[in-house]
mmCIF file of C-alpha atoms and ligand atoms in Angstrom:
data_model
loop_
_atom_site.group_PDB
_atom_site.id
_atom_site.type_symbol
_atom_site.label_atom_id
_atom_site.label_comp_id
_atom_site.label_asym_id
_atom_site.label_seq_id
_atom_site.Cartn_x
_atom_site.Cartn_y
_atom_site.Cartn_z
ATOM 1 C CA MET A 30 -6.240 51.595 43.395
ATOM 2 C CA LYS A 31 -8.694 48.996 42.141
ATOM 3 C CA GLY A 32 -11.555 50.145 39.963
ATOM 4 C CA ASN A 33 -14.643 48.696 38.350
ATOM 5 C CA SER A 34 -14.312 46.798 35.127
ATOM 6 C CA SER A 35 -15.430 48.756 32.062
ATOM 7 C CA LYS A 36 -15.206 48.070 28.363
ATOM 8 C CA ASN A 37 -14.889 51.750 27.556
ATOM 9 C CA ILE A 38 -11.623 52.505 29.292
ATOM 10 C CA LYS A 39 -8.765 53.372 26.965
ATOM 11 C CA ALA A 40 -5.188 53.090 28.229
ATOM 12 C CA ALA A 41 -2.695 55.872 27.555
ATOM 13 C CA ILE A 42 0.893 56.738 28.280
ATOM 14 C CA THR A 43 0.707 59.816 30.516
ATOM 15 C CA ALA A 44 4.396 60.370 31.328
ATOM 16 C CA VAL A 45 7.820 59.188 30.187
ATOM 17 C CA GLY A 46 11.193 59.063 31.905
ATOM 18 C CA GLY A 47 14.626 57.814 30.997
ATOM 19 C CA PHE A 48 18.153 57.276 32.161
ATOM 20 C CA VAL A 49 21.466 56.395 30.537
ATOM 21 C CA PRO A 50 24.833 56.349 32.323
ATOM 22 C CA ASN A 51 27.362 59.064 31.461
ATOM 23 C CA ASP A 52 30.199 56.606 30.800
ATOM 24 C CA PHE A 53 30.418 55.302 27.263
ATOM 25 C CA ILE A 54 32.518 53.227 24.861
ATOM 26 C CA SER A 55 33.007 54.904 21.483
ATOM 27 C CA ASN A 56 33.833 53.267 18.157
ATOM 28 C CA GLN A 57 37.291 54.803 18.502
ATOM 29 C CA ASP A 58 37.714 53.028 21.866
ATOM 30 C CA LEU A 59 36.753 49.718 20.231
ATOM 31 C CA GLU A 60 39.122 50.313 17.294
ATOM 32 C CA LYS A 61 42.004 50.338 19.776
ATOM 33 C CA VAL A 62 41.267 46.861 21.210
ATOM 34 C CA LEU A 63 39.447 44.962 18.445
ATOM 35 C CA ASP A 64 39.906 44.205 14.755
ATOM 36 C CA THR A 65 37.232 46.724 13.724
ATOM 37 C CA THR A 66 36.847 50.290 12.497
ATOM 38 C CA ASP A 67 34.584 53.244 13.156
ATOM 39 C CA GLU A 68 33.736 53.158 9.439
ATOM 40 C CA TRP A 69 32.642 49.473 9.541
ATOM 41 C CA ILE A 70 30.539 49.897 12.674
ATOM 42 C CA THR A 71 28.910 53.116 11.461
ATOM 43 C CA THR A 72 28.008 51.879 7.995
ATOM 44 C CA ARG A 73 26.909 48.378 9.112
ATOM 45 C CA THR A 74 24.945 49.414 12.236
ATOM 46 C CA GLY A 75 24.619 53.212 12.618
ATOM 47 C CA ILE A 76 26.144 53.014 16.121
ATOM 48 C CA LYS A 77 28.779 55.499 17.354
ATOM 49 C CA LYS A 78 28.677 55.032 21.148
ATOM 50 C CA ARG A 79 27.170 52.754 23.759
ATOM 51 C CA ARG A 80 26.562 53.842 27.379
ATOM 52 C CA ILE A 81 28.054 51.674 30.138
ATOM 53 C CA LEU A 82 26.977 51.460 33.787
ATOM 54 C CA LYS A 83 30.161 51.298 35.826
ATOM 55 C CA GLY A 84 30.591 50.467 39.506
ATOM 56 C CA GLN A 85 30.381 47.258 41.446
ATOM 57 C CA GLY A 86 27.003 46.341 42.882
ATOM 58 C CA LYS A 87 25.046 48.371 40.336
ATOM 59 C CA GLY A 88 22.644 46.250 38.330
ATOM 60 C CA THR A 89 19.671 46.834 36.058
ATOM 61 C CA SER A 90 17.626 48.067 39.050
ATOM 62 C CA TYR A 91 19.949 51.094 39.294
ATOM 63 C CA LEU A 92 18.998 52.145 35.753
ATOM 64 C CA ALA A 93 15.298 51.283 36.229
ATOM 65 C CA ILE A 94 14.999 53.240 39.493
ATOM 66 C CA LYS A 95 16.462 56.385 37.873
ATOM 67 C CA ALA A 96 14.020 56.186 34.937
ATOM 68 C CA ALA A 97 11.074 55.481 37.282
ATOM 69 C CA GLU A 98 11.983 58.415 39.558
ATOM 70 C CA ASP A 99 12.029 60.644 36.488
ATOM 71 C CA VAL A 100 8.430 59.654 35.669
ATOM 72 C CA ILE A 101 7.267 60.173 39.262
ATOM 73 C CA THR A 102 8.837 63.634 39.437
ATOM 74 C CA LYS A 103 7.628 64.800 36.026
ATOM 75 C CA ARG A 104 4.054 63.548 36.531
ATOM 76 C CA ASN A 105 4.171 64.671 40.152
ATOM 77 C CA ILE A 106 2.436 61.573 41.490
ATOM 78 C CA ASP A 107 2.440 60.019 44.938
ATOM 79 C CA PRO A 108 4.294 56.664 44.549
ATOM 80 C CA ASP A 109 1.731 55.113 46.910
ATOM 81 C CA THR A 110 -0.883 55.463 44.139
ATOM 82 C CA ILE A 111 0.993 53.140 41.763
ATOM 83 C CA ASP A 112 -0.765 49.756 41.509
ATOM 84 C CA LEU A 113 1.753 47.736 39.560
ATOM 85 C CA VAL A 114 5.414 47.997 38.533
ATOM 86 C CA ILE A 115 6.593 45.930 35.565
ATOM 87 C CA VAL A 116 10.279 45.750 34.662
ATOM 88 C CA ALA A 117 10.898 44.403 31.165
ATOM 89 C CA THR A 118 14.449 43.056 31.167
ATOM 90 C CA ILE A 119 16.676 40.131 30.216
ATOM 91 C CA THR A 120 19.445 41.268 32.562
ATOM 92 C CA PRO A 121 17.787 41.104 35.997
ATOM 93 C CA ASP A 122 19.849 41.945 39.086
ATOM 94 C CA TYR A 123 19.707 38.310 40.206
ATOM 95 C CA LYS A 124 18.508 34.896 39.093
ATOM 96 C CA GLY A 125 15.537 33.715 41.117
ATOM 97 C CA ALA A 126 14.495 37.088 42.549
ATOM 98 C CA ALA A 127 12.800 39.487 40.168
ATOM 99 C CA THR A 128 14.178 43.028 39.799
ATOM 100 C CA ALA A 129 10.796 44.802 39.790
ATOM 101 C CA PRO A 130 10.080 44.356 43.546
ATOM 102 C CA SER A 131 13.438 46.018 44.369
ATOM 103 C CA VAL A 132 12.585 48.882 42.030
ATOM 104 C CA ALA A 133 9.091 49.283 43.506
ATOM 105 C CA SER A 134 10.504 49.392 47.041
ATOM 106 C CA ALA A 135 13.227 51.872 46.105
ATOM 107 C CA ILE A 136 10.738 54.303 44.549
ATOM 108 C CA LYS A 137 8.426 53.844 47.559
ATOM 109 C CA ALA A 138 5.560 52.361 45.547
ATOM 110 C CA ASN A 139 4.435 50.801 48.812
ATOM 111 C CA ASN A 140 1.010 49.691 47.597
ATOM 112 C CA ALA A 141 2.182 48.160 44.335
ATOM 113 C CA TYR A 142 2.998 44.601 43.443
ATOM 114 C CA ALA A 143 5.763 44.071 40.921
ATOM 115 C CA PHE A 144 7.103 41.525 38.471
ATOM 116 C CA ASP A 145 9.629 41.164 35.650
ATOM 117 C CA LEU A 146 8.730 40.465 32.053
ATOM 118 C CA SER A 147 11.248 38.696 29.824
ATOM 119 C CA ALA A 148 10.842 39.294 26.105
ATOM 120 C CA ALA A 149 14.263 40.724 25.214
ATOM 121 C CA CYS A 150 14.117 43.559 22.666
ATOM 122 C CA SER A 151 10.321 43.182 22.428
ATOM 123 C CA GLY A 152 10.003 43.547 26.219
ATOM 124 C CA PHE A 153 8.601 47.072 26.090
ATOM 125 C CA LEU A 154 6.010 46.174 23.423
ATOM 126 C CA TYR A 155 4.911 43.057 25.319
ATOM 127 C CA GLY A 156 4.915 45.106 28.529
ATOM 128 C CA MET A 157 2.649 47.726 26.939
ATOM 129 C CA SER A 158 0.242 44.956 25.958
ATOM 130 C CA THR A 159 0.177 43.789 29.595
ATOM 131 C CA ALA A 160 -0.040 47.275 31.133
ATOM 132 C CA THR A 161 -2.796 48.460 28.790
ATOM 133 C CA SER A 162 -4.830 45.284 29.407
ATOM 134 C CA TYR A 163 -4.811 45.915 33.157
ATOM 135 C CA ILE A 164 -5.959 49.495 32.600
ATOM 136 C CA GLU A 165 -8.583 48.649 29.948
ATOM 137 C CA SER A 166 -10.098 45.965 32.196
ATOM 138 C CA GLY A 167 -10.577 48.553 34.928
ATOM 139 C CA ARG A 168 -8.554 46.451 37.377
ATOM 140 C CA TYR A 169 -5.827 49.041 37.976
ATOM 141 C CA LYS A 170 -5.399 52.790 37.517
ATOM 142 C CA LYS A 171 -1.627 53.319 37.459
ATOM 143 C CA VAL A 172 0.858 50.907 35.930
ATOM 144 C CA LEU A 173 4.528 51.850 35.769
ATOM 145 C CA LEU A 174 6.294 50.027 32.935
ATOM 146 C CA ILE A 175 10.077 50.186 32.769
ATOM 147 C CA GLY A 176 12.249 48.763 29.991
ATOM 148 C CA ALA A 177 15.759 48.391 31.403
ATOM 149 C CA ASP A 178 18.842 46.414 30.527
ATOM 150 C CA LYS A 179 22.456 46.402 31.629
ATOM 151 C CA MET A 180 23.684 44.665 28.486
ATOM 152 C CA SER A 181 27.321 45.323 29.437
ATOM 153 C CA SER A 182 26.870 42.577 32.059
ATOM 154 C CA VAL A 183 26.526 39.918 29.326
ATOM 155 C CA VAL A 184 28.798 41.300 26.601
ATOM 156 C CA ASP A 185 32.205 39.771 25.879
ATOM 157 C CA TYR A 186 34.339 42.801 25.044
ATOM 158 C CA THR A 187 36.843 40.613 23.187
ATOM 159 C CA ARG A 188 34.210 39.693 20.545
ATOM 160 C CA ARG A 189 33.659 42.262 17.831
ATOM 161 C CA GLU A 190 30.390 40.619 16.684
ATOM 162 C CA THR A 191 28.509 41.612 19.847
ATOM 163 C CA SER A 192 30.549 44.237 21.726
ATOM 164 C CA ILE A 193 29.906 46.847 19.031
ATOM 165 C CA LEU A 194 26.133 46.519 19.383
ATOM 166 C CA PHE A 195 24.896 46.736 22.956
ATOM 167 C CA GLY A 196 24.632 49.466 25.601
ATOM 168 C CA ASP A 197 23.003 50.084 29.001
ATOM 169 C CA GLY A 198 19.905 52.181 29.655
ATOM 170 C CA ALA A 199 16.341 52.422 30.927
ATOM 171 C CA GLY A 200 13.110 54.067 29.822
ATOM 172 C CA ALA A 201 9.878 54.223 31.807
ATOM 173 C CA VAL A 202 6.258 55.107 31.102
ATOM 174 C CA LEU A 203 3.196 55.573 33.277
ATOM 175 C CA VAL A 204 0.083 53.927 31.831
ATOM 176 C CA GLU A 205 -3.275 55.241 33.060
ATOM 177 C CA PRO A 206 -6.905 55.467 31.883
ATOM 178 C CA SER A 207 -6.963 58.052 29.100
ATOM 179 C CA LYS A 208 -8.649 61.365 29.861
ATOM 180 C CA ASN A 209 -9.333 61.951 26.155
ATOM 181 C CA GLU A 210 -9.894 59.764 23.092
ATOM 182 C CA PHE A 211 -6.176 59.015 22.624
ATOM 183 C CA GLY A 212 -4.067 56.076 23.757
ATOM 184 C CA TRP A 213 -3.273 52.463 22.896
ATOM 185 C CA GLU A 214 -5.063 51.620 19.654
ATOM 186 C CA ASP A 215 -3.886 48.258 18.359
ATOM 187 C CA GLU A 216 -1.107 45.700 18.664
ATOM 188 C CA TYR A 217 0.231 42.747 16.700
ATOM 189 C CA LEU A 218 2.580 40.536 18.734
ATOM 190 C CA ARG A 219 4.292 37.316 17.738
ATOM 191 C CA SER A 220 6.921 34.811 18.906
ATOM 192 C CA ASP A 221 8.706 31.749 17.517
ATOM 193 C CA GLY A 222 10.940 29.565 19.667
ATOM 194 C CA ILE A 223 12.632 28.110 16.615
ATOM 195 C CA GLY A 224 15.155 30.957 16.720
ATOM 196 C CA ALA A 225 15.988 30.777 20.456
ATOM 197 C CA GLU A 226 19.538 29.654 19.779
ATOM 198 C CA TRP A 227 20.192 32.407 17.262
ATOM 199 C CA LEU A 228 20.461 35.029 20.012
ATOM 200 C CA MET A 229 20.938 34.055 23.651
ATOM 201 C CA VAL A 230 23.043 33.773 26.791
ATOM 202 C CA LYS A 231 23.531 30.007 26.856
ATOM 203 C CA GLY A 232 24.762 29.482 30.406
ATOM 204 C CA GLY A 233 23.325 30.228 33.816
ATOM 205 C CA GLY A 234 19.798 29.056 33.039
ATOM 206 C CA SER A 235 18.199 25.730 33.962
ATOM 207 C CA MET A 236 19.392 24.062 30.751
ATOM 208 C CA TYR A 237 23.092 24.783 31.293
ATOM 209 C CA PRO A 238 23.645 25.960 34.894
ATOM 210 C CA MET A 239 26.736 28.049 35.575
ATOM 211 C CA THR A 240 29.420 25.439 36.153
ATOM 212 C CA GLN A 241 33.147 26.054 35.839
ATOM 213 C CA GLU A 242 33.002 24.331 32.447
ATOM 214 C CA ALA A 243 30.215 26.631 31.265
ATOM 215 C CA LEU A 244 32.164 29.640 32.501
ATOM 216 C CA ASP A 245 35.350 28.473 30.757
ATOM 217 C CA SER A 246 33.296 28.109 27.551
ATOM 218 C CA GLY A 247 32.113 31.715 27.835
ATOM 219 C CA TRP A 248 28.453 30.709 28.079
ATOM 220 C CA HIS A 249 27.761 33.634 30.406
ATOM 221 C CA TYR A 250 28.084 35.950 27.403
ATOM 222 C CA ILE A 251 25.504 36.857 24.770
ATOM 223 C CA THR A 252 26.039 35.223 21.375
ATOM 224 C CA GLN A 253 24.164 35.622 18.151
ATOM 225 C CA ASP A 254 24.079 34.380 14.601
ATOM 226 C CA GLY A 255 24.147 37.960 13.352
ATOM 227 C CA LYS A 256 23.256 37.401 9.723
ATOM 228 C CA THR A 257 20.327 35.064 10.464
ATOM 229 C CA VAL A 258 18.950 37.383 13.142
ATOM 230 C CA PHE A 259 19.418 40.344 10.811
ATOM 231 C CA LYS A 260 17.394 38.699 8.025
ATOM 232 C CA ALA A 261 14.622 37.600 10.402
ATOM 233 C CA ALA A 262 14.497 41.070 11.987
ATOM 234 C CA VAL A 263 14.200 42.816 8.620
ATOM 235 C CA SER A 264 11.471 40.474 7.450
ATOM 236 C CA GLU A 265 9.388 40.295 10.653
ATOM 237 C CA MET A 266 9.678 43.926 11.779
ATOM 238 C CA ALA A 267 8.756 45.093 8.297
ATOM 239 C CA SER A 268 5.763 42.767 7.963
ATOM 240 C CA ALA A 269 4.493 43.430 11.516
ATOM 241 C CA THR A 270 4.693 47.165 10.798
ATOM 242 C CA GLU A 271 2.885 46.712 7.494
ATOM 243 C CA GLU A 272 0.175 44.596 9.177
ATOM 244 C CA ILE A 273 -0.558 47.183 11.871
ATOM 245 C CA VAL A 274 -0.558 50.064 9.380
ATOM 246 C CA ASN A 275 -2.832 48.293 6.892
ATOM 247 C CA ARG A 276 -5.390 46.987 9.339
ATOM 248 C CA ASN A 277 -5.776 50.461 10.851
ATOM 249 C CA ASN A 278 -6.124 52.035 7.392
ATOM 250 C CA LEU A 279 -3.204 54.378 7.980
ATOM 251 C CA ASN A 280 -1.478 56.193 5.133
ATOM 252 C CA PRO A 281 2.180 57.238 5.431
ATOM 253 C CA GLU A 282 0.991 60.900 5.649
ATOM 254 C CA ASP A 283 -1.160 60.048 8.706
ATOM 255 C CA ILE A 284 1.770 58.710 10.699
ATOM 256 C CA LYS A 285 3.720 61.245 12.762
ATOM 257 C CA PHE A 286 6.598 58.938 13.714
ATOM 258 C CA LEU A 287 7.792 55.361 13.508
ATOM 259 C CA MET A 288 9.487 54.411 16.810
ATOM 260 C CA PRO A 289 11.409 51.248 16.033
ATOM 261 C CA HIS A 290 13.592 49.101 18.274
ATOM 262 C CA GLN A 291 17.171 50.296 17.826
ATOM 263 C CA ALA A 292 19.234 47.216 16.858
ATOM 264 C CA ASN A 293 20.661 48.234 13.522
ATOM 265 C CA LYS A 294 19.983 51.293 11.358
ATOM 266 C CA ARG A 295 19.757 49.087 8.269
ATOM 267 C CA ILE A 296 16.939 47.023 9.860
ATOM 268 C CA ILE A 297 15.092 50.239 10.770
ATOM 269 C CA ASP A 298 15.485 51.628 7.226
ATOM 270 C CA ALA A 299 14.013 48.405 5.789
ATOM 271 C CA ALA A 300 10.955 48.560 8.089
ATOM 272 C CA ALA A 301 10.346 52.218 7.150
ATOM 273 C CA GLU A 302 10.710 51.453 3.457
ATOM 274 C CA LYS A 303 8.114 48.675 3.674
ATOM 275 C CA ILE A 304 5.432 51.244 4.601
ATOM 276 C CA ASN A 305 6.852 53.996 2.343
ATOM 277 C CA LEU A 306 7.602 56.239 5.271
ATOM 278 C CA ASP A 307 9.637 59.373 4.822
ATOM 279 C CA LYS A 308 13.065 59.164 6.531
ATOM 280 C CA ASN A 309 12.359 62.204 8.731
ATOM 281 C CA LYS A 310 9.433 60.350 10.312
ATOM 282 C CA VAL A 311 11.676 57.572 11.608
ATOM 283 C CA LEU A 312 12.987 58.266 15.109
ATOM 284 C CA MET A 313 16.481 57.074 16.000
ATOM 285 C CA ASN A 314 18.978 57.420 18.827
ATOM 286 C CA ILE A 315 20.986 54.291 18.013
ATOM 287 C CA SER A 316 24.129 56.289 17.242
ATOM 288 C CA GLU A 317 24.312 57.525 20.869
ATOM 289 C CA TYR A 318 23.153 54.456 22.824
ATOM 290 C CA GLY A 319 23.500 51.348 20.626
ATOM 291 C CA ASN A 320 21.042 48.548 21.342
ATOM 292 C CA THR A 321 19.707 48.887 24.906
ATOM 293 C CA THR A 322 17.316 45.926 24.420
ATOM 294 C CA ALA A 323 14.032 46.564 26.352
ATOM 295 C CA ALA A 324 14.926 50.244 26.826
ATOM 296 C CA THR A 325 15.180 51.362 23.206
ATOM 297 C CA ILE A 326 11.543 52.349 22.537
ATOM 298 C CA PRO A 327 10.843 54.152 25.854
ATOM 299 C CA LEU A 328 14.211 55.920 25.472
ATOM 300 C CA LEU A 329 13.034 57.142 22.054
ATOM 301 C CA MET A 330 9.868 58.485 23.720
ATOM 302 C CA PHE A 331 12.028 60.127 26.384
ATOM 303 C CA ASP A 332 14.427 61.741 23.903
ATOM 304 C CA TYR A 333 11.727 62.922 21.482
ATOM 305 C CA GLU A 334 8.974 63.779 23.995
ATOM 306 C CA SER A 335 9.107 67.494 23.115
ATOM 307 C CA LYS A 336 8.276 66.671 19.478
ATOM 308 C CA LEU A 337 5.139 64.703 20.421
ATOM 309 C CA SER A 338 1.691 66.305 20.575
ATOM 310 C CA LYS A 339 -1.766 65.164 21.577
ATOM 311 C CA GLY A 340 -3.312 63.012 18.847
ATOM 312 C CA ASP A 341 -0.066 62.167 17.041
ATOM 313 C CA LYS A 342 -0.274 58.752 15.403
ATOM 314 C CA LEU A 343 2.753 56.646 16.308
ATOM 315 C CA ILE A 344 3.848 53.194 15.201
ATOM 316 C CA LEU A 345 6.109 51.084 17.440
ATOM 317 C CA THR A 346 7.914 47.964 16.274
ATOM 318 C CA ALA A 347 10.477 45.570 17.753
ATOM 319 C CA PHE A 348 12.257 42.286 17.156
ATOM 320 C CA GLY A 349 14.378 40.345 19.604
ATOM 321 C CA ALA A 350 15.649 37.155 21.170
ATOM 322 C CA GLY A 351 13.228 34.358 21.791
ATOM 323 C CA LEU A 352 12.320 35.049 19.021
ATOM 324 C CA THR A 353 9.829 37.781 19.865
ATOM 325 C CA TRP A 354 8.526 40.592 17.694
ATOM 326 C CA GLY A 355 5.600 42.812 16.878
ATOM 327 C CA ALA A 356 4.224 46.254 16.160
ATOM 328 C CA ALA A 357 1.712 48.575 17.768
ATOM 329 C CA TYR A 358 -0.290 51.692 16.952
ATOM 330 C CA LEU A 359 -0.942 54.400 19.524
ATOM 331 C CA THR A 360 -2.175 57.949 19.546
ATOM 332 C CA TRP A 361 -0.156 60.216 21.860
ATOM 333 C CA ALA A 362 -2.313 61.447 24.724
ATOM 334 C CA TYR A 363 -0.693 64.670 25.938
ATOM 335 C CA ASP A 364 1.186 67.835 24.839
HETATM 336 O O1 UT7 B 1 18.049 43.477 18.986
HETATM 337 C C1 UT7 B 1 17.950 42.102 18.756
HETATM 338 C C2 UT7 B 1 18.155 41.782 17.370
HETATM 339 N N1 UT7 B 1 19.533 41.894 16.993
HETATM 340 C C3 UT7 B 1 19.785 42.314 15.792
HETATM 341 O O2 UT7 B 1 18.869 42.666 15.108
HETATM 342 C C4 UT7 B 1 21.197 42.276 15.274
HETATM 343 C C5 UT7 B 1 21.158 41.715 13.891
HETATM 344 N N2 UT7 B 1 22.421 41.588 13.235
HETATM 345 C C6 UT7 B 1 23.155 42.650 12.826
HETATM 346 O O3 UT7 B 1 22.859 43.778 13.121
HETATM 347 C C7 UT7 B 1 24.317 42.381 11.887
HETATM 348 O O4 UT7 B 1 24.244 41.028 11.457
HETATM 349 C C8 UT7 B 1 25.696 42.652 12.499
HETATM 350 C C9 UT7 B 1 25.885 44.120 12.713
HETATM 351 C C10 UT7 B 1 25.853 41.904 13.810
HETATM 352 C C11 UT7 B 1 26.766 42.169 11.518
HETATM 353 O O5 UT7 B 1 26.594 42.817 10.264
HETATM 354 P P1 UT7 B 1 26.567 41.970 8.909
HETATM 355 O O6 UT7 B 1 26.448 42.938 7.819
HETATM 356 O O7 UT7 B 1 25.499 40.937 9.037
HETATM 357 O O8 UT7 B 1 27.990 41.325 8.881
HETATM 358 P P2 UT7 B 1 28.398 39.789 8.826
HETATM 359 O O9 UT7 B 1 28.159 39.141 10.134
HETATM 360 O O10 UT7 B 1 27.822 39.165 7.593
HETATM 361 O O11 UT7 B 1 29.936 39.933 8.599
HETATM 362 C C12 UT7 B 1 30.487 40.484 7.381
HETATM 363 C C13 UT7 B 1 31.984 40.541 7.554
HETATM 364 C C14 UT7 B 1 32.593 39.238 8.064
HETATM 365 O O12 UT7 B 1 33.862 39.097 7.465
HETATM 366 P P3 UT7 B 1 34.082 38.150 6.172
HETATM 367 O O13 UT7 B 1 33.645 36.791 6.599
HETATM 368 O O14 UT7 B 1 33.215 38.732 5.100
HETATM 369 O O15 UT7 B 1 35.535 38.274 5.905
HETATM 370 C C15 UT7 B 1 32.758 39.480 9.535
HETATM 371 O O16 UT7 B 1 33.780 38.701 10.089
HETATM 372 O O17 UT7 B 1 32.307 41.547 8.536
HETATM 373 C C16 UT7 B 1 33.108 40.950 9.564
HETATM 374 N N3 UT7 B 1 32.770 41.596 10.837
HETATM 375 C C17 UT7 B 1 33.363 42.724 11.230
HETATM 376 N N4 UT7 B 1 34.315 43.496 10.674
HETATM 377 C C18 UT7 B 1 34.689 44.595 11.338
HETATM 378 C C19 UT7 B 1 31.862 41.228 11.759
HETATM 379 N N5 UT7 B 1 31.845 42.095 12.777
HETATM 380 C C20 UT7 B 1 32.774 43.044 12.473
HETATM 381 C C21 UT7 B 1 33.221 44.190 13.126
HETATM 382 N N6 UT7 B 1 34.172 44.952 12.532
HETATM 383 N N7 UT7 B 1 32.735 44.594 14.323
#
């Protein structure tokens, strides 16, 4: 529903939902087929399992629809009241047709328009910036933001460098005008195209369309320069987090939780250390899901929702392909 523009509207997350498939690949499974060990993967990344969506004809929309339905049920809203559906993803169902319209139709958000947002592991953060802007402007009243990725569709399971890292999943949030003083407080978002080639799926885009040659070269799989991305992620996630904490005059004691993108436990530890945050204030589920790209932060909200209370000060931070990165500060709006 359209509303009047007002400078005083604050945007808040009013419900969270999530979905991960039951099937998974454990470190022990990978040990059997690759030159790797549970010990290496655990100590270098913190990952134990990654969830995998099995079944032909099931794409990212399958995950996104499940997470969206969870939000609709929990918040008990009529899908017809949703104004906008955003799906943050780098693994859309198809090239050329966005995934969000399929999701909106499936959840019967008949009055909504829908689009995809591509910002890789920062997709949820960028999506929150977009969703909150629509709410703050007064233009819309209900925005459904879903971070969803079927990373198994772009992983080469013969390569130990990438197959250990990624998993499938989706997390969703409803963003509405806040009914109290809590909600989206501040954000610091950045990008730098210089690192595009450090982490990407080379083939199938307009630069290198999917020819037989591209396929034979394995360009339909995700590749990354792990060490370079690791260093950039540590540096940028830590400084974005520090920036958002400092400019909002937050002390480590004020912060209830840091909700960081789940790419590597060592990157998360470095970001927490930069702001002197106690380890028990750093939320993680990387061991169970691996890196689910745009889904990691909303899946953290989904998993830890029962530990969140009205007024809790939360810091979000992410770093991903593009390069894209940033941090945000929000106060949780409900018990
Ligand atoms: O979410 C988007 C952002 N993505 C990320 O933030 C991911 C960033 N990168 C990383 O998390 C890490 O770079 C990795 C986990 C991918 C790799 O960890 P690393 O500590 O940077 O290892 P490395 O690439 O420097 O490799 C160290 C050694 C190498 O062997 P040599 O050359 O020292 O003999 C690798 O070949 O470890 C070897 N190696 C492995 N060994 C066992 C690489 N992958 C594996 C493996 N199992 N899976």
